[in-house]
Amino acid sequence: MDKGFDTEGNFQGSTHNEWVQVVTLDKHPEIQKLTELSLLKIDAEGFDLNVLKGATNIINQYKPVIFIEAHPHKSEAILNYLNQLDYQCFWFISDRYQPNNYFNQEKTISGLDYNLACFHRTKTSTLPIETLAKPEMDLSQVPRLTYQN
C-alpha cells in the first residue's frame, strides 16, 4: 500500500496500519441525502481514480468542481476518466511549504503539490481558460501559487 505523504516528510511520532471498511460515495447513505454538491475534493493517496469511479453517479448528477491531487506522471488515467465525464482540468501547483502555514512551523519539507481543478464543460464559460495551466503544458513553466492569509 502507498504510504502517501507519510513517506515524504520528517514527521514525528508513531504510525500504525488499520483496516477500514470502504464505501463508495455513490453508495454512502449520507451522500445520498444531498440535494446539491458544488465541490468534490479528493486526496486519496494513489486511490484517487478509485474514488472518482465510486462517485460517478453523484458527479453526473451534480457536476461539482473536482479538486483532485494528481501527480503529473500518474495523472493520465484520471484525466482520461474525467474527460469521459465531460470535464476539463487545469493544473493547480503550489510549493509544499508555505511560510504562513497554520502552525507557523519552520520548513522541514520541500517540493511541490500537484492538483487538478476540474470543471464540467457546461460550467467553464466564465473561466479565463487561456490563462489556466492545461494538462498538456510544460509544468516547469506553470506559475506556483502562494497562499495568502
Protein backbone atom coordinates (compact mmCIF):
# COMPACT_ATOMS: atom_id res chain seq x y z
CA MET A 1 0.00 0.00 0.00
CA ASP A 2 1.19 3.50 -0.82
CA LYS A 3 2.05 5.39 2.39
CA GLY A 4 1.49 8.68 0.61
CA PHE A 5 2.59 11.87 2.29
CA ASP A 6 3.96 9.93 5.28
CA THR A 7 6.98 8.89 3.20
CA GLU A 8 7.87 12.43 2.13
CA GLY A 9 8.23 14.40 5.32
CA ASN A 10 10.03 14.25 8.60
CA PHE A 11 7.00 13.52 10.77
CA GLN A 12 7.35 12.76 14.44
CA GLY A 13 5.54 10.05 16.38
CA SER A 14 4.49 6.51 15.81
CA THR A 15 2.40 5.11 13.00
CA HIS A 16 0.24 2.03 12.65
CA ASN A 17 -1.80 0.27 10.00
CA GLU A 18 -5.52 -0.11 10.36
CA TRP A 19 -8.02 -1.91 8.14
CA VAL A 20 -11.16 0.06 7.41
CA GLN A 21 -14.38 -0.64 5.56
CA VAL A 22 -14.60 1.19 2.25
CA VAL A 23 -17.87 2.55 0.88
CA THR A 24 -18.14 4.36 -2.43
CA LEU A 25 -19.53 7.87 -2.39
CA ASP A 26 -22.37 6.77 -4.66
CA LYS A 27 -23.47 4.22 -2.05
CA HIS A 28 -22.78 6.20 1.13
CA PRO A 29 -26.09 6.85 2.93
CA GLU A 30 -25.22 10.43 3.94
CA ILE A 31 -24.14 11.35 0.42
CA GLN A 32 -27.43 10.00 -0.94
CA LYS A 33 -29.25 12.62 1.17
CA LEU A 34 -27.54 15.52 -0.61
CA THR A 35 -29.62 17.93 -2.64
CA GLU A 36 -26.59 19.74 -4.07
CA LEU A 37 -22.84 19.31 -4.34
CA SER A 38 -20.62 22.16 -5.52
CA LEU A 39 -17.13 20.87 -4.75
CA LEU A 40 -15.62 17.42 -4.52
CA LYS A 41 -12.07 17.40 -3.04
CA ILE A 42 -10.16 14.15 -3.47
CA ASP A 43 -6.79 13.28 -1.94
CA ALA A 44 -6.77 9.51 -1.58
CA GLU A 45 -3.02 8.79 -1.74
CA GLY A 46 -2.95 6.97 -5.05
CA PHE A 47 -6.53 5.71 -4.96
CA ASP A 48 -7.97 8.89 -6.45
CA LEU A 49 -9.21 7.20 -9.63
CA ASN A 50 -11.00 4.60 -7.49
CA VAL A 51 -12.74 7.40 -5.60
CA LEU A 52 -13.81 9.02 -8.87
CA LYS A 53 -15.20 5.75 -10.21
CA GLY A 54 -17.12 5.25 -6.97
CA ALA A 55 -18.63 8.73 -7.30
CA THR A 56 -19.67 8.66 -10.95
CA ASN A 57 -23.39 8.96 -10.21
CA ILE A 58 -23.08 11.99 -7.95
CA ILE A 59 -20.60 13.60 -10.34
CA ASN A 60 -23.01 13.14 -13.25
CA GLN A 61 -25.94 14.37 -11.16
CA TYR A 62 -24.42 17.49 -9.57
CA LYS A 63 -21.46 18.29 -11.86
CA PRO A 64 -19.34 19.66 -8.99
CA VAL A 65 -15.97 21.30 -9.36
CA ILE A 66 -13.49 18.49 -8.68
CA PHE A 67 -10.22 19.37 -6.98
CA ILE A 68 -8.03 16.30 -7.01
CA GLU A 69 -4.46 15.53 -6.05
CA ALA A 70 -2.71 14.20 -9.14
CA HIS A 71 0.97 13.64 -9.71
CA PRO A 72 1.92 14.58 -13.29
CA HIS A 73 3.44 11.20 -14.12
CA LYS A 74 0.35 9.37 -12.79
CA SER A 75 -2.44 11.67 -13.97
CA GLU A 76 -3.26 10.28 -17.41
CA ALA A 77 -5.90 7.79 -16.23
CA ILE A 78 -7.56 10.44 -14.05
CA LEU A 79 -7.60 12.96 -16.91
CA ASN A 80 -8.99 10.38 -19.35
CA TYR A 81 -11.73 9.36 -16.93
CA LEU A 82 -12.77 12.94 -16.21
CA ASN A 83 -12.72 13.73 -19.92
CA GLN A 84 -15.21 10.88 -20.43
CA LEU A 85 -17.44 12.61 -17.86
CA ASP A 86 -17.14 15.83 -19.91
CA TYR A 87 -14.77 17.63 -17.52
CA GLN A 88 -11.94 19.97 -18.41
CA CYS A 89 -9.00 20.07 -15.98
CA PHE A 90 -6.28 22.58 -15.18
CA TRP A 91 -3.14 22.28 -13.05
CA PHE A 92 -3.04 23.95 -9.65
CA ILE A 93 0.57 23.79 -8.44
CA SER A 94 1.92 25.16 -5.18
CA ASP A 95 5.06 24.86 -3.11
CA ARG A 96 4.54 22.22 -0.44
CA TYR A 97 5.95 24.51 2.23
CA GLN A 98 4.06 27.73 2.80
CA PRO A 99 5.66 30.34 5.10
CA ASN A 100 2.26 31.30 6.52
CA ASN A 101 1.29 27.71 7.38
CA TYR A 102 -1.31 27.05 10.05
CA PHE A 103 1.15 26.14 12.82
CA ASN A 104 3.83 28.65 11.72
CA GLN A 105 6.31 25.79 11.51
CA GLU A 106 9.76 26.09 10.05
CA LYS A 107 10.45 24.50 6.70
CA THR A 108 11.00 20.74 7.11
CA ILE A 109 9.81 19.63 3.68
CA SER A 110 10.21 20.85 0.15
CA GLY A 111 8.74 20.02 -3.19
CA LEU A 112 5.54 20.80 -4.99
CA ASP A 113 1.91 19.84 -4.54
CA TYR A 114 0.16 18.99 -7.79
CA ASN A 115 -3.60 19.17 -8.00
CA LEU A 116 -6.09 19.33 -10.83
CA ALA A 117 -9.02 21.73 -10.71
CA CYS A 118 -11.66 20.19 -12.97
CA PHE A 119 -14.84 21.80 -14.24
CA HIS A 120 -17.75 20.29 -16.13
CA ARG A 121 -17.73 21.74 -19.64
CA THR A 122 -21.16 23.30 -19.09
CA LYS A 123 -19.58 25.45 -16.35
CA THR A 124 -16.36 26.65 -17.99
CA SER A 125 -17.73 29.57 -20.00
CA THR A 126 -16.80 32.11 -17.30
CA LEU A 127 -13.28 30.77 -16.71
CA PRO A 128 -10.26 32.58 -18.18
CA ILE A 129 -9.27 29.33 -19.93
CA GLU A 130 -6.48 30.95 -21.95
CA THR A 131 -4.63 31.80 -18.72
CA LEU A 132 -5.06 28.43 -16.99
CA ALA A 133 -2.49 25.62 -16.99
CA LYS A 134 -3.79 22.86 -19.22
CA PRO A 135 -2.69 19.24 -18.63
CA GLU A 136 -0.59 19.14 -21.79
CA MET A 137 1.52 22.17 -20.78
CA ASP A 138 5.15 22.02 -19.69
CA LEU A 139 4.66 22.07 -15.93
CA SER A 140 8.01 23.72 -15.31
CA GLN A 141 6.50 26.84 -16.93
CA VAL A 142 3.38 26.89 -14.76
CA PRO A 143 3.47 29.61 -12.08
CA ARG A 144 3.44 28.38 -8.48
CA LEU A 145 0.56 29.51 -6.35
CA THR A 146 1.17 31.01 -2.93
CA TYR A 147 -1.46 31.04 -0.23
CA GLN A 148 -2.28 34.34 1.42
CA ASN A 149 -3.80 34.95 4.84
